[in-house]
Short mmCIF file of C-alpha atoms in Angstrom, two decimals:
data_model
loop_
_atom_site.label_atom_id
_atom_site.label_comp_id
_atom_site.label_asym_id
_atom_site.label_seq_id
_atom_site.Cartn_x
_atom_site.Cartn_y
_atom_site.Cartn_z
CA MET R 381 -60.95 -121.92 -12.66
CA ILE R 382 -60.88 -118.25 -13.58
CA VAL R 383 -60.42 -115.69 -10.81
CA LEU R 384 -61.54 -112.07 -11.20
CA ILE R 385 -59.65 -109.34 -9.36
CA GLY R 386 -61.64 -106.11 -9.43
CA ASN R 387 -61.23 -102.50 -8.34
CA LEU R 388 -57.66 -102.25 -9.62
CA PRO R 389 -55.77 -98.92 -9.49
CA PRO R 390 -55.51 -96.85 -12.73
CA ALA R 391 -51.80 -97.53 -13.30
CA PHE R 392 -52.12 -101.28 -12.71
CA SER R 393 -50.33 -103.42 -15.30
CA SER R 394 -49.91 -107.07 -16.12
CA SER R 395 -46.58 -107.19 -14.29
CA HIS R 396 -48.25 -105.78 -11.16
CA LEU R 397 -50.80 -108.58 -11.42
CA GLU R 398 -48.04 -111.20 -11.55
CA GLU R 399 -46.38 -109.67 -8.47
CA LEU R 400 -49.60 -109.39 -6.50
CA THR R 401 -50.82 -112.92 -7.16
CA HIS R 402 -47.42 -114.63 -7.18
CA ALA R 403 -48.57 -116.34 -10.36
CA ALA R 404 -46.46 -119.22 -11.56
CA SER R 405 -44.73 -118.70 -14.87
CA GLY R 406 -46.94 -119.79 -17.73
CA THR R 407 -50.15 -118.86 -15.91
CA TYR R 408 -52.39 -116.97 -18.33
CA HIS R 409 -53.66 -113.64 -17.06
CA ARG R 410 -54.87 -110.36 -18.51
CA ILE R 411 -56.08 -106.90 -17.54
CA ILE R 412 -59.39 -105.61 -18.95
CA LYS R 413 -60.15 -101.88 -19.13
CA LYS R 414 -63.67 -100.47 -19.43
CA GLN R 415 -64.61 -96.82 -19.77
CA ASP R 416 -67.82 -95.26 -18.49
CA GLN R 417 -69.62 -92.22 -19.89
CA ASN R 418 -67.59 -89.81 -17.74
CA GLY R 419 -64.34 -91.07 -19.22
CA ASP R 420 -63.28 -92.89 -16.06
CA VAL R 421 -61.44 -96.13 -16.74
CA PHE R 422 -62.15 -99.21 -14.64
CA ARG R 423 -59.72 -102.12 -14.59
CA TYR R 424 -60.07 -105.71 -13.54
CA GLY R 425 -57.83 -108.70 -13.94
CA LEU R 426 -58.52 -112.29 -14.93
CA ILE R 427 -56.24 -115.14 -13.89
CA TYR R 428 -56.68 -118.61 -15.33
CA LEU R 429 -55.66 -121.24 -12.76
CA LYS R 430 -55.63 -125.00 -13.31
CA SER R 431 -56.21 -125.93 -9.68
CA VAL R 432 -59.42 -125.09 -7.84
CA HIS R 433 -57.47 -125.22 -4.59
CA ASP R 434 -55.02 -122.54 -5.81
CA ALA R 435 -57.92 -120.37 -6.93
CA GLU R 436 -59.66 -120.64 -3.57
CA GLN R 437 -56.42 -119.75 -1.77
CA LEU R 438 -55.94 -116.71 -4.01
CA ILE R 439 -59.52 -115.56 -3.39
CA SER R 440 -59.25 -115.92 0.38
CA SER R 441 -55.87 -114.20 0.58
CA LEU R 442 -56.60 -111.19 -1.68
CA ASN R 443 -60.31 -110.45 -1.21
CA GLY R 444 -60.53 -107.12 0.65
CA PHE R 445 -56.76 -106.58 0.44
CA VAL R 446 -55.92 -102.86 0.06
CA TYR R 447 -53.47 -102.24 -2.80
CA GLN R 448 -52.34 -98.66 -3.52
CA GLY R 449 -55.41 -97.32 -1.72
CA HIS R 450 -57.89 -99.60 -3.53
CA ALA R 451 -59.70 -102.42 -1.72
CA LEU R 452 -59.56 -105.35 -4.11
CA GLU R 453 -62.59 -107.49 -4.84
CA VAL R 454 -61.58 -111.05 -5.66
CA ARG R 455 -64.03 -113.79 -6.64
CA GLU R 456 -64.62 -116.57 -9.11
CA TYR R 457 -65.28 -115.28 -12.61
CA HIS R 458 -68.63 -116.21 -14.17
CA HIS R 459 -68.91 -116.19 -17.93
CA ARG R 460 -71.64 -114.05 -19.47
CA ALA R 461 -72.91 -113.68 -23.00
CA ALA R 462 -70.69 -111.60 -25.26
CA SER R 463 -73.46 -109.04 -25.71
CA ASN R 464 -73.48 -108.40 -21.95
CA GLU R 465 -69.69 -107.94 -21.90
CA ARG R 466 -69.87 -105.06 -24.36
CA ARG R 467 -72.44 -103.07 -22.43
CA ARG R 468 -71.59 -99.79 -20.80
CA LEU R 469 -71.19 -99.85 -17.04
CA ASP R 470 -74.11 -97.47 -16.54
CA TRP R 471 -76.55 -98.97 -19.07
CA ARG R 472 -79.37 -99.32 -16.52
CA ALA R 473 -79.33 -95.61 -15.70
CA LEU R 474 -79.70 -94.43 -19.31
CA PRO R 475 -83.14 -93.40 -20.63
CA TRP R 476 -84.64 -95.48 -23.44
CA LYS R 477 -84.00 -93.79 -26.81
CA GLY R 478 -85.59 -96.40 -29.07
CA VAL R 479 -89.04 -96.47 -30.62
CA GLU R 480 -91.76 -97.16 -28.10
CA ARG R 481 -93.31 -100.42 -29.25
CA ARG R 482 -96.44 -100.13 -27.11
CA ARG R 483 -97.67 -96.93 -28.75
CA CYS R 484 -100.62 -98.68 -30.42
CA GLU R 485 -101.58 -101.00 -27.62
CA ARG R 486 -104.71 -100.54 -25.54
CA ARG R 487 -102.60 -99.77 -22.44
CA ALA R 488 -101.00 -96.70 -23.98
CA PRO R 489 -102.67 -93.39 -23.08
CA VAL R 490 -104.60 -91.79 -25.93
CA SER R 491 -103.98 -88.09 -26.33
CA SER R 492 -107.11 -86.90 -28.13
CA THR R 493 -110.68 -87.96 -28.90
CA SER R 494 -110.04 -87.88 -32.67
CA GLU R 495 -107.30 -90.46 -32.22
CA ARG R 496 -109.70 -92.67 -30.24
CA ALA R 497 -112.24 -92.45 -33.01
CA ARG R 498 -109.61 -93.30 -35.62
CA ARG R 499 -108.60 -96.44 -33.73
CA ARG R 500 -112.13 -97.81 -33.58
#
């Protein structure tokens, strides 16, 4: 099972993750950094555990735990498509900059009478 630890402090490193989780040696873990449009960097950690029981214990013990002023969010990691992983954090708030595909559909507003006549 893979456990996600979110809302990590800016100076959080892989060694901090080992300390915090008391991970056994040989347990694979990594820190992922994502940057938003303002230049802020968000960090989260992934820990790969073999035992579901160990993962559940880690989740229950660390979820909501305050570390260096940051309340950690710990949950099971759910895989997503690679295209979703590369999206910006604020992609839903950005205006659409592509070509409007519905420009020639009947639902699109027509701006002038000459354009209406041309369509018919």
